GROMACS .gro file of C-alpha atoms in nm:
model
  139
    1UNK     CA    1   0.000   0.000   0.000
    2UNK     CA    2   0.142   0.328  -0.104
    3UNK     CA    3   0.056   0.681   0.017
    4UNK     CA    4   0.226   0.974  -0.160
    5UNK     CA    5   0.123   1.345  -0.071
    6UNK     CA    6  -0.019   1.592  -0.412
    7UNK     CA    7   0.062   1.909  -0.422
    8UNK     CA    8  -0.210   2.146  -0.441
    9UNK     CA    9  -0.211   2.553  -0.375
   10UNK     CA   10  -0.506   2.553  -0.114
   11UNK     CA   11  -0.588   2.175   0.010
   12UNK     CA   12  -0.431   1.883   0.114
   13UNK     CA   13  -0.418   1.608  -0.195
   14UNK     CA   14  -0.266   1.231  -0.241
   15UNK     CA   15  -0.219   0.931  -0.415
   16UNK     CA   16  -0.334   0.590  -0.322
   17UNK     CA   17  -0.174   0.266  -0.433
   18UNK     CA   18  -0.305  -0.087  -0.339
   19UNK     CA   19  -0.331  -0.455  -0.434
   20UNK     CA   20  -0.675  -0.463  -0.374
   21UNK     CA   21  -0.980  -0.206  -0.337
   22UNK     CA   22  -1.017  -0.306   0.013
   23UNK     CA   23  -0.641  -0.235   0.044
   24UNK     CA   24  -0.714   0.161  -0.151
   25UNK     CA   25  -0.954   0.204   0.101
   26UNK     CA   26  -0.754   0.156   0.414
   27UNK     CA   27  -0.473   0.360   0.225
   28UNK     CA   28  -0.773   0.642   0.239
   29UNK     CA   29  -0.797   0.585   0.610
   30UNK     CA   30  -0.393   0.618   0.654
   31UNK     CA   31  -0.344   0.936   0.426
   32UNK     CA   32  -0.647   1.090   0.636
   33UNK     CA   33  -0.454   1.010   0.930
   34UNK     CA   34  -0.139   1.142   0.809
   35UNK     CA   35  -0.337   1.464   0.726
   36UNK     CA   36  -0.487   1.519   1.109
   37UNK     CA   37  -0.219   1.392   1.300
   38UNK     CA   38   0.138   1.354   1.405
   39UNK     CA   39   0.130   1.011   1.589
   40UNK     CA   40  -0.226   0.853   1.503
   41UNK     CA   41  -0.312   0.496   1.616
   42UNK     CA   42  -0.211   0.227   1.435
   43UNK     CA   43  -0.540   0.031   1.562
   44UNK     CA   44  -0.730   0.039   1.882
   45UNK     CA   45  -0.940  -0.112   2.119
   46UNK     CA   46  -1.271   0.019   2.033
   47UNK     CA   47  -1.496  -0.077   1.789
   48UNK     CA   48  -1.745   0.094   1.550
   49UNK     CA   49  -1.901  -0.072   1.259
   50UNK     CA   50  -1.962   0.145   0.899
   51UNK     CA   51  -2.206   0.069   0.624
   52UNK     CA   52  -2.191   0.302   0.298
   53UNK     CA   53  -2.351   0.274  -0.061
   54UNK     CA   54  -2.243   0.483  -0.331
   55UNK     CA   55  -2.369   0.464  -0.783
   56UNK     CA   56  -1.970   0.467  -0.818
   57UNK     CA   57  -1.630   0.431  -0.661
   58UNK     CA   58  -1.536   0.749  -0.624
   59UNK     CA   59  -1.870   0.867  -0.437
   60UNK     CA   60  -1.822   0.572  -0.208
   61UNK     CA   61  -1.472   0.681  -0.146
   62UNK     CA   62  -1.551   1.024  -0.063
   63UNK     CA   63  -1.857   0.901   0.155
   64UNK     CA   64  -1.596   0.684   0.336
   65UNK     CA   65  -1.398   0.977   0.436
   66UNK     CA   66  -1.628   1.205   0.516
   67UNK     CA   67  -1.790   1.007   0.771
   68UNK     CA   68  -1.450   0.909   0.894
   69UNK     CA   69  -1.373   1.289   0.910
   70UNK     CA   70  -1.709   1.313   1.136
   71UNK     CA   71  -1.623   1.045   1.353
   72UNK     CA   72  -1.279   1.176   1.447
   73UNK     CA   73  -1.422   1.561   1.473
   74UNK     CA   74  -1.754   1.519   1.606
   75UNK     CA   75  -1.765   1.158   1.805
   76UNK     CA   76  -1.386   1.177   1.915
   77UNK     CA   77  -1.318   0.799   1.772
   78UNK     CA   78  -0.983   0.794   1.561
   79UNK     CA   79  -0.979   0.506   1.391
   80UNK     CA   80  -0.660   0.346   1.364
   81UNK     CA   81  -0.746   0.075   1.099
   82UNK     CA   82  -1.024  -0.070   0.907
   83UNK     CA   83  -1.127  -0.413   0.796
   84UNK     CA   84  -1.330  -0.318   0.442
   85UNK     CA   85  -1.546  -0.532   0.232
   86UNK     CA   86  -1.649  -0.386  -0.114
   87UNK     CA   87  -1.922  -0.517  -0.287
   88UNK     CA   88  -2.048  -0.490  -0.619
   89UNK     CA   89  -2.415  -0.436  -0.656
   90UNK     CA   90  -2.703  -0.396  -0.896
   91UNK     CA   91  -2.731  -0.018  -0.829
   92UNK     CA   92  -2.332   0.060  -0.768
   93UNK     CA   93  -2.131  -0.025  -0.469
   94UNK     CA   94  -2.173  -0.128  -0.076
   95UNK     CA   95  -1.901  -0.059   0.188
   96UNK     CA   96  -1.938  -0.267   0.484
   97UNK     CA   97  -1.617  -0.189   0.730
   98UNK     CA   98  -1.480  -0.247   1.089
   99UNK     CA   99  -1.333   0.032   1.255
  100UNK     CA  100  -1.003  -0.012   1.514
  101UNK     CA  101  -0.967   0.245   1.706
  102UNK     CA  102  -0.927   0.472   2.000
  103UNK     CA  103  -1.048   0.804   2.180
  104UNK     CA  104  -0.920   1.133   2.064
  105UNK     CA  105  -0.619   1.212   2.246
  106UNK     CA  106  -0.389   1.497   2.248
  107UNK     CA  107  -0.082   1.261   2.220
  108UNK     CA  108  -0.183   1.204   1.853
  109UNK     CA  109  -0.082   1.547   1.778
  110UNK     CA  110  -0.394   1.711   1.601
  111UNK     CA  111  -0.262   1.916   1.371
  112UNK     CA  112  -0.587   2.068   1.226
  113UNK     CA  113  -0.919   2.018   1.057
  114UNK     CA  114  -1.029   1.861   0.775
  115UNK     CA  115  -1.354   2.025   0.634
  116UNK     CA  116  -1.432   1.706   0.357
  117UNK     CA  117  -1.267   1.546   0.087
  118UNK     CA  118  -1.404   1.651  -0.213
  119UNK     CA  119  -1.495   1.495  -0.546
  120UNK     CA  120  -1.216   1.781  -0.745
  121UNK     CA  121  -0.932   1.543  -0.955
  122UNK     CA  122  -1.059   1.259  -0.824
  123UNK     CA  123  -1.002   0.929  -0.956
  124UNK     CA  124  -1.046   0.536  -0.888
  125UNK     CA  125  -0.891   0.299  -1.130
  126UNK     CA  126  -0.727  -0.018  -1.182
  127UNK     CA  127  -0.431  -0.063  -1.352
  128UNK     CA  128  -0.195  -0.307  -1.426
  129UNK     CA  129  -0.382  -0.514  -1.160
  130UNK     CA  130  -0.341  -0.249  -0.899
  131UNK     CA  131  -0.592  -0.019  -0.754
  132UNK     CA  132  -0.502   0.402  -0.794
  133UNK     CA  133  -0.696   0.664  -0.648
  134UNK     CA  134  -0.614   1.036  -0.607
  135UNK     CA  135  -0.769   1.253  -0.412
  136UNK     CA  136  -0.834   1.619  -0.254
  137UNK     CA  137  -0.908   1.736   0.106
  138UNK     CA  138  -1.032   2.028   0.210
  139UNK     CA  139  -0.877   2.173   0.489
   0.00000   0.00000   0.00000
């Protein structure tokens, strides 16, 4: 799993690479991570279980974030990890995930907020059997 930051004038941006789309989708989780904080969890004890649906991949990417953003900022769990399942469906896609992770804590060293990621330059595809995505945050 790769995670390599964009540059961008006014947000935060990066590129994902993974083996698999479940793989792309926990690279989300890190880069998020990497964006909010200086030491984040790597896991955690708690639990919290996520259920999305999205027409395309790159809606249910964005969708992923966004309520991962409004767990960390609004419920106080960081989530350290996920276990994601992506299914294909007759309508578009369905996210089911397991969240690891802990309470906010000041020893992750917030560094800021992250307002949503955003649908500008973003891409899913596959290539060369592995999974790219590139995406903006807006911070």
């Amino acid at each position: 799993m790769v995670v390599r930051p964009l540059d961008h004038t006014a947000d935060v941006g990066f590129e994902l690479e993974a083996r698999s789309l479940e793989d792309l989708f926990q690279a989300a989780l890190k880069g998020l991570l990497q964006v909010m904080f200086l030491y984040p969890p790597e896991g955690g004890s708690r639990r919290r279980r996520l259920s999305l649906e999205a027409e395309d991949l790159e809606t249910l990417l964005v969708r992923f974030l966004n309520e991962l953003i409004y767990l960390i900022q609004t419920k106080g769990f960081v989530p350290g990890r996920a276990r994601v399942r992506v299914e294909r469906k007759d309508e578009g896609y369905r996210l089911t995930a397991t969240l690891l992770g802990e309470p906010f804590q000041e020893a992750f060293g917030f560094q800021g907020e992250v307002k949503s990621a955003t649908f500008h330059g973003l891409q899913v595809s596959q290539e060369n059997g592995r999974w790219r995505a590139q995406l903006i945050l807006d911070v």
